[in-house]
Amino acid sequence: MINQNTEKEIKILAIESSCDETAAAVVVNGRDVRSNVISSQIDLHTLYGGVVPEIASRKHIEKINQVIEEALSKAEMTLDDIDAIAVTYGPGLVGALLVGVAEAKAISFARNIPLIGVHHIEGHISANYIENKDLEPPFLCLVVSGGHTHLVRVADYGKYEILGRTRDDAAGEAFDKVARAIGLGYPGGPKIEKISHEGNPDAIAFPRAKVGDGVYDFSFSGLKSAVLNYLNGCKMKDIEINQADVAASFQKSVTDVLVEHAMHAIDEYQMDKFAIAGGVASNATLRKAMEEACAKKGVKFYHPSPILCTDNAAMIGAAGYYDYLAGKRAGLDLNAVPNLKLGE
Ligand code: KG4
Ligand code: ZN
């Protein structure tokens, strides 16, 4: 474990631009968030039913300086106070990532401030440190976002073992695709969650996907196809679909699989702490199911607030702090790596 009793406060300016949120934050000693500014492009991409990479990059360029200035001003700091700049350098959309990386390098060079490249998933995991001051590795973490579904053993700060990952669609991607298919639009996750309150989760028996050899791997494309087949079947028989029942049954199917895999891993690795992270982790049904399953085992359950589940820069500042303590520094040759693997 890293000794956190550093005398000096370490103030990190964090930048995140891997997808459709332009975000900057100031985080002190990894867990004290002084500002967390997020400029979301959701309204813009809703017009197209999903994120358009070119538009995302252009919007990041327009917003990034303003977002950084706001983050510094809300934290009542200037660049003179900042000890390091942490920036997401992958995975994500290359053009979007490049905006944050170029900005971070420019500030680092101009002001001679150390630069740290942060893995986006490491950021999502670290979001749990912010509101749970007692949380320390080792713990198990399920990262469920629009681009990733990873079951990770966090052995120590910065030390990750991926136990399982999705073979096809990410959990959030499945939410988005199913939402589109039943006419709810983008972004799908929050819309499915909302309408599910009015539906019956046991109305339709969608499959709980099993993946042959990798015990902890996930597969959501079969579930998505099952939903599409169900919708087509209804259309052919001229049966009106009940959006709320489809949404609630789909949500239950995803939740069941995620809970089952997580509990299995908790048993096998004998973990006593379990955390969830990523956009889908803001789903209340998933949280409740995980919380109940953990309680039965006497396992402590952690989750970030919804605003820290979806993309933000505070989580990058939290992860960046532990990288900073471990002496990790990036050079001005830091580049965006769209398919960066965890642990590289
Ligand atoms: O972590 P995130 O903001 O971006 C990525 O790194 O991908 O996650 C976005 C994903 C989207 O697929 C969105 O539909 C999903 O998280 N999401 C949700 C909810 N809020 C966001 N999924 C289910 N329930 C929610 N409440
Ligand atoms: Zn994310």
GROMACS .gro file of C-alpha atoms and ligand atoms in nm:
model
  371
    1MET     CA    1   0.000   0.000   0.000
    2ILE     CA    2   0.113   0.352  -0.074
    3ASN     CA    3   0.182   0.580   0.221
    4GLN     CA    4  -0.068   0.861   0.197
    5ASN     CA    5   0.085   1.068   0.477
    6THR     CA    6   0.253   1.305   0.237
    7GLU     CA    7   0.300   1.638   0.413
    8LYS     CA    8   0.231   1.848   0.108
    9GLU     CA    9  -0.114   1.855  -0.046
   10ILE     CA   10  -0.096   1.728  -0.402
   11LYS     CA   11  -0.328   1.928  -0.626
   12ILE     CA   12  -0.410   1.768  -0.957
   13LEU     CA   13  -0.578   1.929  -1.255
   14ALA     CA   14  -0.753   1.647  -1.439
   15ILE     CA   15  -0.882   1.645  -1.796
   16GLU     CA   16  -1.120   1.396  -1.960
   17SER     CA   17  -1.235   1.403  -2.324
   18SER     CA   18  -1.251   1.038  -2.433
   19CYS     CA   19  -1.609   1.037  -2.559
   20ASP     CA   20  -1.886   1.299  -2.547
   21GLU     CA   21  -1.812   1.482  -2.224
   22THR     CA   22  -1.555   1.761  -2.203
   23ALA     CA   23  -1.453   1.760  -1.839
   24ALA     CA   24  -1.198   1.914  -1.603
   25ALA     CA   25  -1.158   1.887  -1.227
   26VAL     CA   26  -0.926   1.982  -0.946
   27VAL     CA   27  -0.866   1.699  -0.699
   28VAL     CA   28  -0.650   1.725  -0.385
   29ASN     CA   29  -0.475   1.413  -0.255
   30GLY     CA   30  -0.686   1.191  -0.478
   31ARG     CA   31  -1.008   1.203  -0.279
   32ASP     CA   32  -1.091   1.566  -0.213
   33VAL     CA   33  -1.272   1.707  -0.516
   34ARG     CA   34  -1.246   2.086  -0.524
   35SER     CA   35  -1.424   2.123  -0.859
   36ASN     CA   36  -1.577   1.890  -1.116
   37VAL     CA   37  -1.691   2.061  -1.437
   38ILE     CA   38  -1.862   1.856  -1.708
   39SER     CA   39  -1.977   1.994  -2.041
   40SER     CA   40  -2.200   1.726  -2.190
   41GLN     CA   41  -2.262   1.697  -2.563
   42ILE     CA   42  -2.560   1.464  -2.518
   43ASP     CA   43  -2.813   1.705  -2.671
   44LEU     CA   44  -2.599   1.742  -2.980
   45HIS     CA   45  -2.556   1.368  -3.038
   46THR     CA   46  -2.920   1.288  -2.956
   47LEU     CA   47  -3.006   1.437  -3.297
   48TYR     CA   48  -2.809   1.152  -3.459
   49GLY     CA   49  -2.910   0.872  -3.219
   50GLY     CA   50  -2.556   0.821  -3.088
   51VAL     CA   51  -2.212   0.978  -3.056
   52VAL     CA   52  -2.072   1.115  -3.384
   53PRO     CA   53  -1.691   1.110  -3.338
   54GLU     CA   54  -1.613   1.408  -3.564
   55ILE     CA   55  -1.869   1.627  -3.392
   56ALA     CA   56  -1.741   1.515  -3.051
   57SER     CA   57  -1.382   1.618  -3.136
   58ARG     CA   58  -1.488   1.958  -3.267
   59LYS     CA   59  -1.703   2.027  -2.963
   60HIS     CA   60  -1.417   1.928  -2.728
   61ILE     CA   61  -1.193   2.184  -2.900
   62GLU     CA   62  -1.457   2.453  -2.854
   63LYS     CA   63  -1.516   2.377  -2.487
   64ILE     CA   64  -1.191   2.258  -2.335
   65ASN     CA   65  -1.032   2.590  -2.239
   66GLN     CA   66  -1.353   2.719  -2.088
   67VAL     CA   67  -1.406   2.398  -1.888
   68ILE     CA   68  -1.050   2.407  -1.750
   69GLU     CA   69  -1.079   2.774  -1.654
   70GLU     CA   70  -1.405   2.703  -1.477
   71ALA     CA   71  -1.256   2.406  -1.290
   72LEU     CA   72  -0.964   2.617  -1.166
   73SER     CA   73  -1.184   2.909  -1.072
   74LYS     CA   74  -1.437   2.691  -0.883
   75ALA     CA   75  -1.146   2.536  -0.693
   76GLU     CA   76  -1.018   2.891  -0.622
   77MET     CA   77  -0.683   2.804  -0.774
   78THR     CA   78  -0.462   2.904  -1.065
   79LEU     CA   79  -0.216   2.692  -1.260
   80ASP     CA   80   0.051   2.813  -1.013
   81ASP     CA   81  -0.114   2.595  -0.746
   82ILE     CA   82  -0.124   2.279  -0.958
   83ASP     CA   83   0.130   2.000  -0.888
   84ALA     CA   84   0.041   1.773  -1.180
   85ILE     CA   85  -0.189   1.743  -1.479
   86ALA     CA   86  -0.365   1.410  -1.526
   87VAL     CA   87  -0.527   1.336  -1.860
   88THR     CA   88  -0.716   1.041  -2.008
   89TYR     CA   89  -0.508   0.906  -2.298
   90GLY     CA   90  -0.715   0.596  -2.376
   91PRO     CA   91  -0.923   0.403  -2.446
   92GLY     CA   92  -1.180   0.610  -2.632
   93LEU     CA   93  -1.242   0.795  -2.957
   94VAL     CA   94  -0.904   0.894  -3.098
   95GLY     CA   95  -1.002   1.243  -3.212
   96ALA     CA   96  -1.176   1.315  -2.884
   97LEU     CA   97  -0.886   1.184  -2.672
   98LEU     CA   98  -0.636   1.389  -2.875
   99VAL     CA   99  -0.801   1.715  -2.774
  100GLY     CA  100  -0.750   1.647  -2.402
  101VAL     CA  101  -0.401   1.504  -2.449
  102ALA     CA  102  -0.284   1.799  -2.663
  103GLU     CA  103  -0.428   2.046  -2.413
  104ALA     CA  104  -0.265   1.872  -2.116
  105LYS     CA  105   0.071   1.857  -2.294
  106ALA     CA  106   0.051   2.225  -2.388
  107ILE     CA  107  -0.015   2.331  -2.027
  108SER     CA  108   0.249   2.093  -1.896
  109PHE     CA  109   0.509   2.231  -2.137
  110ALA     CA  110   0.417   2.598  -2.096
  111ARG     CA  111   0.404   2.587  -1.716
  112ASN     CA  112   0.652   2.309  -1.650
  113ILE     CA  113   0.397   2.101  -1.462
  114PRO     CA  114   0.440   1.720  -1.448
  115LEU     CA  115   0.211   1.524  -1.679
  116ILE     CA  116   0.037   1.194  -1.602
  117GLY     CA  117  -0.146   0.978  -1.857
  118VAL     CA  118  -0.448   0.800  -1.706
  119HIS     CA  119  -0.635   0.495  -1.832
  120HIS     CA  120  -1.006   0.576  -1.861
  121ILE     CA  121  -1.116   0.253  -1.687
  122GLU     CA  122  -0.868   0.314  -1.406
  123GLY     CA  123  -1.045   0.647  -1.372
  124HIS     CA  124  -1.389   0.483  -1.349
  125ILE     CA  125  -1.263   0.242  -1.081
  126SER     CA  126  -1.100   0.528  -0.887
  127ALA     CA  127  -1.428   0.722  -0.880
  128ASN     CA  128  -1.506   0.495  -0.585
  129TYR     CA  129  -1.223   0.647  -0.377
  130ILE     CA  130  -1.379   0.993  -0.383
  131GLU     CA  131  -1.683   0.938  -0.162
  132ASN     CA  132  -1.560   0.626   0.015
  133LYS     CA  133  -1.260   0.753   0.207
  134ASP     CA  134  -1.214   0.412   0.371
  135LEU     CA  135  -1.191   0.218   0.045
  136GLU     CA  136  -0.847   0.077  -0.025
  137PRO     CA  137  -0.732  -0.212  -0.243
  138PRO     CA  138  -0.761  -0.505  -0.261
  139PHE     CA  139  -1.119  -0.513  -0.385
  140LEU     CA  140  -1.321  -0.641  -0.675
  141CYS     CA  141  -1.471  -0.391  -0.921
  142LEU     CA  142  -1.727  -0.430  -1.196
  143VAL     CA  143  -1.684  -0.159  -1.459
  144VAL     CA  144  -1.995  -0.126  -1.673
  145SER     CA  145  -2.002   0.160  -1.922
  146GLY     CA  146  -2.093   0.237  -2.280
  147GLY     CA  147  -1.766   0.097  -2.407
  148HIS     CA  148  -1.661  -0.155  -2.141
  149THR     CA  149  -1.778  -0.439  -1.923
  150HIS     CA  150  -1.485  -0.551  -1.712
  151LEU     CA  151  -1.469  -0.750  -1.391
  152VAL     CA  152  -1.143  -0.637  -1.234
  153ARG     CA  153  -0.948  -0.745  -0.927
  154VAL     CA  154  -0.785  -0.429  -0.795
  155ALA     CA  155  -0.481  -0.582  -0.626
  156ASP     CA  156  -0.330  -0.247  -0.530
  157TYR     CA  157  -0.337   0.113  -0.652
  158GLY     CA  158  -0.251   0.088  -1.021
  159LYS     CA  159  -0.241  -0.295  -1.016
  160TYR     CA  160  -0.528  -0.461  -1.196
  161GLU     CA  161  -0.614  -0.813  -1.297
  162ILE     CA  162  -0.897  -0.846  -1.547
  163LEU     CA  163  -1.102  -1.152  -1.453
  164GLY     CA  164  -1.369  -1.112  -1.719
  165ARG     CA  165  -1.473  -0.885  -2.000
  166THR     CA  166  -1.742  -0.867  -2.262
  167ARG     CA  167  -1.699  -1.077  -2.574
  168ASP     CA  168  -1.916  -0.845  -2.782
  169ASP     CA  169  -2.134  -0.551  -2.679
  170ALA     CA  170  -2.067  -0.359  -2.358
  171ALA     CA  171  -2.352  -0.347  -2.106
  172GLY     CA  172  -2.419   0.023  -2.173
  173GLU     CA  173  -2.408  -0.037  -2.546
  174ALA     CA  174  -2.680  -0.302  -2.504
  175PHE     CA  175  -2.891  -0.052  -2.308
  176ASP     CA  176  -2.842   0.204  -2.587
  177LYS     CA  177  -2.926  -0.040  -2.868
  178VAL     CA  178  -3.235  -0.183  -2.697
  179ALA     CA  179  -3.357   0.168  -2.613
  180ARG     CA  180  -3.326   0.264  -2.978
  181ALA     CA  181  -3.509  -0.053  -3.089
  182ILE     CA  182  -3.807   0.015  -2.863
  183GLY     CA  183  -3.819   0.378  -2.967
  184LEU     CA  184  -3.681   0.546  -2.655
  185GLY     CA  185  -3.387   0.718  -2.824
  186TYR     CA  186  -3.043   0.817  -2.698
  187PRO     CA  187  -2.891   0.783  -2.440
  188GLY     CA  188  -3.059   0.455  -2.370
  189GLY     CA  189  -2.951   0.369  -2.016
  190PRO     CA  190  -3.131   0.643  -1.824
  191LYS     CA  191  -3.439   0.612  -2.049
  192ILE     CA  192  -3.467   0.235  -1.997
  193GLU     CA  193  -3.422   0.281  -1.624
  194LYS     CA  194  -3.698   0.544  -1.608
  195ILE     CA  195  -3.959   0.355  -1.809
  196SER     CA  196  -3.879   0.027  -1.631
  197HIS     CA  197  -4.041   0.163  -1.316
  198GLU     CA  198  -4.375   0.119  -1.493
  199GLY     CA  199  -4.297  -0.227  -1.632
  200ASN     CA  200  -4.296  -0.585  -1.513
  201PRO     CA  201  -3.940  -0.729  -1.503
  202ASP     CA  202  -4.080  -1.083  -1.528
  203ALA     CA  203  -4.308  -1.011  -1.825
  204ILE     CA  204  -4.071  -1.149  -2.090
  205ALA     CA  205  -3.816  -1.426  -2.032
  206PHE     CA  206  -3.508  -1.288  -2.206
  207PRO     CA  207  -3.195  -1.509  -2.191
  208ARG     CA  208  -2.923  -1.481  -1.925
  209ALA     CA  209  -2.620  -1.509  -2.151
  210LYS     CA  210  -2.359  -1.773  -2.070
  211VAL     CA  211  -2.015  -1.771  -2.227
  212GLY     CA  212  -1.857  -2.114  -2.266
  213ASP     CA  213  -1.499  -2.115  -2.136
  214GLY     CA  214  -1.429  -1.779  -1.971
  215VAL     CA  215  -1.633  -1.803  -1.649
  216TYR     CA  216  -1.630  -1.432  -1.592
  217ASP     CA  217  -1.668  -1.316  -1.950
  218PHE     CA  218  -1.990  -1.149  -2.057
  219SER     CA  219  -2.190  -1.148  -2.379
  220PHE     CA  220  -2.475  -0.908  -2.442
  221SER     CA  221  -2.528  -0.934  -2.817
  222GLY     CA  222  -2.741  -1.249  -2.775
  223LEU     CA  223  -2.968  -1.066  -2.534
  224LYS     CA  224  -2.992  -0.772  -2.773
  225SER     CA  225  -3.086  -1.013  -3.056
  226ALA     CA  226  -3.345  -1.180  -2.832
  227VAL     CA  227  -3.504  -0.840  -2.771
  228LEU     CA  228  -3.500  -0.761  -3.145
  229ASN     CA  229  -3.653  -1.103  -3.226
  230TYR     CA  230  -3.922  -1.046  -2.967
  231LEU     CA  231  -4.002  -0.705  -3.119
  232ASN     CA  232  -4.013  -0.850  -3.472
  233GLY     CA  233  -4.235  -1.134  -3.353
  234CYS     CA  234  -4.479  -0.885  -3.202
  235LYS     CA  235  -4.477  -0.678  -3.520
  236MET     CA  236  -4.551  -0.980  -3.739
  237LYS     CA  237  -4.835  -1.088  -3.513
  238ASP     CA  238  -4.960  -0.730  -3.498
  239ILE     CA  239  -4.925  -0.725  -3.121
  240GLU     CA  240  -4.856  -0.385  -2.969
  241ILE     CA  241  -4.539  -0.392  -2.761
  242ASN     CA  242  -4.537  -0.276  -2.403
  243GLN     CA  243  -4.220  -0.061  -2.392
  244ALA     CA  244  -4.207  -0.063  -2.014
  245ASP     CA  245  -4.230  -0.444  -1.989
  246VAL     CA  246  -3.960  -0.493  -2.256
  247ALA     CA  247  -3.734  -0.238  -2.083
  248ALA     CA  248  -3.787  -0.383  -1.735
  249SER     CA  249  -3.737  -0.743  -1.851
  250PHE     CA  250  -3.421  -0.650  -2.044
  251GLN     CA  251  -3.283  -0.454  -1.746
  252LYS     CA  252  -3.351  -0.752  -1.519
  253SER     CA  253  -3.171  -0.988  -1.755
  254VAL     CA  254  -2.860  -0.765  -1.765
  255THR     CA  255  -2.869  -0.718  -1.387
  256ASP     CA  256  -2.901  -1.092  -1.317
  257VAL     CA  257  -2.597  -1.176  -1.530
  258LEU     CA  258  -2.384  -0.898  -1.380
  259VAL     CA  259  -2.478  -0.996  -1.025
  260GLU     CA  260  -2.419  -1.367  -1.086
  261HIS     CA  261  -2.071  -1.314  -1.231
  262ALA     CA  262  -1.972  -1.068  -0.960
  263MET     CA  263  -2.086  -1.295  -0.675
  264HIS     CA  264  -1.911  -1.593  -0.827
  265ALA     CA  265  -1.584  -1.396  -0.842
  266ILE     CA  266  -1.631  -1.267  -0.486
  267ASP     CA  267  -1.655  -1.629  -0.369
  268GLU     CA  268  -1.366  -1.760  -0.573
  269TYR     CA  269  -1.127  -1.476  -0.486
  270GLN     CA  270  -1.261  -1.443  -0.130
  271MET     CA  271  -1.303  -1.069  -0.156
  272ASP     CA  272  -1.468  -0.872   0.123
  273LYS     CA  273  -1.509  -0.549  -0.072
  274PHE     CA  274  -1.692  -0.501  -0.400
  275ALA     CA  275  -1.736  -0.182  -0.605
  276ILE     CA  276  -1.919  -0.090  -0.923
  277ALA     CA  277  -1.821   0.183  -1.167
  278GLY     CA  278  -1.904   0.332  -1.508
  279GLY     CA  279  -2.219   0.484  -1.655
  280VAL     CA  280  -2.437   0.174  -1.606
  281ALA     CA  281  -2.339   0.169  -1.237
  282SER     CA  282  -2.569   0.469  -1.191
  283ASN     CA  283  -2.864   0.233  -1.258
  284ALA     CA  284  -3.063   0.204  -0.934
  285THR     CA  285  -3.194  -0.148  -1.008
  286LEU     CA  286  -2.841  -0.276  -1.062
  287ARG     CA  287  -2.715  -0.104  -0.746
  288LYS     CA  288  -2.997  -0.245  -0.538
  289ALA     CA  289  -2.945  -0.598  -0.669
  290MET     CA  290  -2.569  -0.577  -0.605
  291GLU     CA  291  -2.621  -0.428  -0.261
  292GLU     CA  292  -2.860  -0.708  -0.160
  293ALA     CA  293  -2.637  -0.982  -0.301
  294CYS     CA  294  -2.332  -0.836  -0.120
  295ALA     CA  295  -2.525  -0.800   0.207
  296LYS     CA  296  -2.612  -1.172   0.196
  297LYS     CA  297  -2.242  -1.253   0.182
  298GLY     CA  298  -2.133  -0.992   0.435
  299VAL     CA  299  -1.934  -0.816   0.163
  300LYS     CA  300  -1.901  -0.437   0.180
  301PHE     CA  301  -2.053  -0.272  -0.126
  302TYR     CA  302  -1.925   0.053  -0.277
  303HIS     CA  303  -2.054   0.272  -0.559
  304PRO     CA  304  -1.996   0.628  -0.670
  305SER     CA  305  -2.278   0.886  -0.691
  306PRO     CA  306  -2.440   0.886  -1.037
  307ILE     CA  307  -2.250   1.201  -1.144
  308LEU     CA  308  -1.921   1.022  -1.071
  309CYS     CA  309  -2.034   0.705  -1.252
  310THR     CA  310  -2.070   0.862  -1.595
  311ASP     CA  311  -1.767   1.027  -1.756
  312ASN     CA  312  -1.608   1.301  -1.549
  313ALA     CA  313  -1.260   1.435  -1.474
  314ALA     CA  314  -1.269   1.401  -1.093
  315MET     CA  315  -1.222   1.024  -1.135
  316ILE     CA  316  -0.918   1.092  -1.357
  317GLY     CA  317  -0.777   1.316  -1.082
  318ALA     CA  318  -0.830   1.038  -0.826
  319ALA     CA  319  -0.652   0.779  -1.041
  320GLY     CA  320  -0.383   1.032  -1.139
  321TYR     CA  321  -0.297   1.096  -0.775
  322TYR     CA  322  -0.203   0.733  -0.710
  323ASP     CA  323  -0.004   0.729  -1.035
  324TYR     CA  324   0.167   1.047  -0.914
  325LEU     CA  325   0.259   0.884  -0.581
  326ALA     CA  326   0.392   0.582  -0.769
  327GLY     CA  327   0.620   0.815  -0.964
  328LYS     CA  328   0.453   0.764  -1.302
  329ARG     CA  329   0.512   1.058  -1.535
  330ALA     CA  330   0.436   1.099  -1.903
  331GLY     CA  331   0.660   1.279  -2.150
  332LEU     CA  332   0.556   1.526  -2.415
  333ASP     CA  333   0.539   1.230  -2.652
  334LEU     CA  334   0.223   1.112  -2.475
  335ASN     CA  335  -0.027   1.014  -2.743
  336ALA     CA  336  -0.392   0.912  -2.755
  337VAL     CA  337  -0.427   0.532  -2.756
  338PRO     CA  338  -0.785   0.448  -2.863
  339ASN     CA  339  -0.766   0.080  -2.765
  340LEU     CA  340  -0.538   0.108  -2.463
  341LYS     CA  341  -0.547  -0.205  -2.245
  342LEU     CA  342  -0.574  -0.182  -1.867
  343GLY     CA  343  -0.235  -0.225  -1.702
  344GLU     CA  344  -0.029  -0.087  -1.995
  345KG4     O1  345  -1.911   0.564  -1.837
  345KG4     P1  346  -1.990   0.631  -1.943
  345KG4     O2  347  -2.039   0.770  -1.918
  345KG4     O3  348  -1.910   0.637  -2.077
  345KG4     C1  349  -1.825   0.535  -2.121
  345KG4     O4  350  -1.708   0.532  -2.077
  345KG4     O5  351  -1.875   0.454  -2.202
  345KG4     O6  352  -2.113   0.533  -1.974
  345KG4     C2  353  -2.213   0.567  -2.065
  345KG4     C3  354  -2.306   0.451  -2.075
  345KG4     C4  355  -2.412   0.465  -2.184
  345KG4     O7  356  -2.419   0.345  -2.258
  345KG4     C5  357  -2.540   0.489  -2.105
  345KG4     O8  358  -2.656   0.442  -2.171
  345KG4     C6  359  -2.513   0.410  -1.978
  345KG4     O9  360  -2.375   0.432  -1.951
  345KG4     N1  361  -2.594   0.458  -1.867
  345KG4     C7  362  -2.686   0.383  -1.803
  345KG4     C8  363  -2.747   0.467  -1.708
  345KG4     N2  364  -2.688   0.591  -1.716
  345KG4     C9  365  -2.595   0.583  -1.814
  345KG4     N3  366  -2.720   0.254  -1.818
  345KG4    C10  367  -2.819   0.208  -1.739
  345KG4     N4  368  -2.884   0.283  -1.647
  345KG4    C11  369  -2.851   0.412  -1.628
  345KG4     N5  370  -2.915   0.486  -1.537
  346ZN      ZN  371  -1.641   0.614  -1.934
   0.00000   0.00000   0.00000
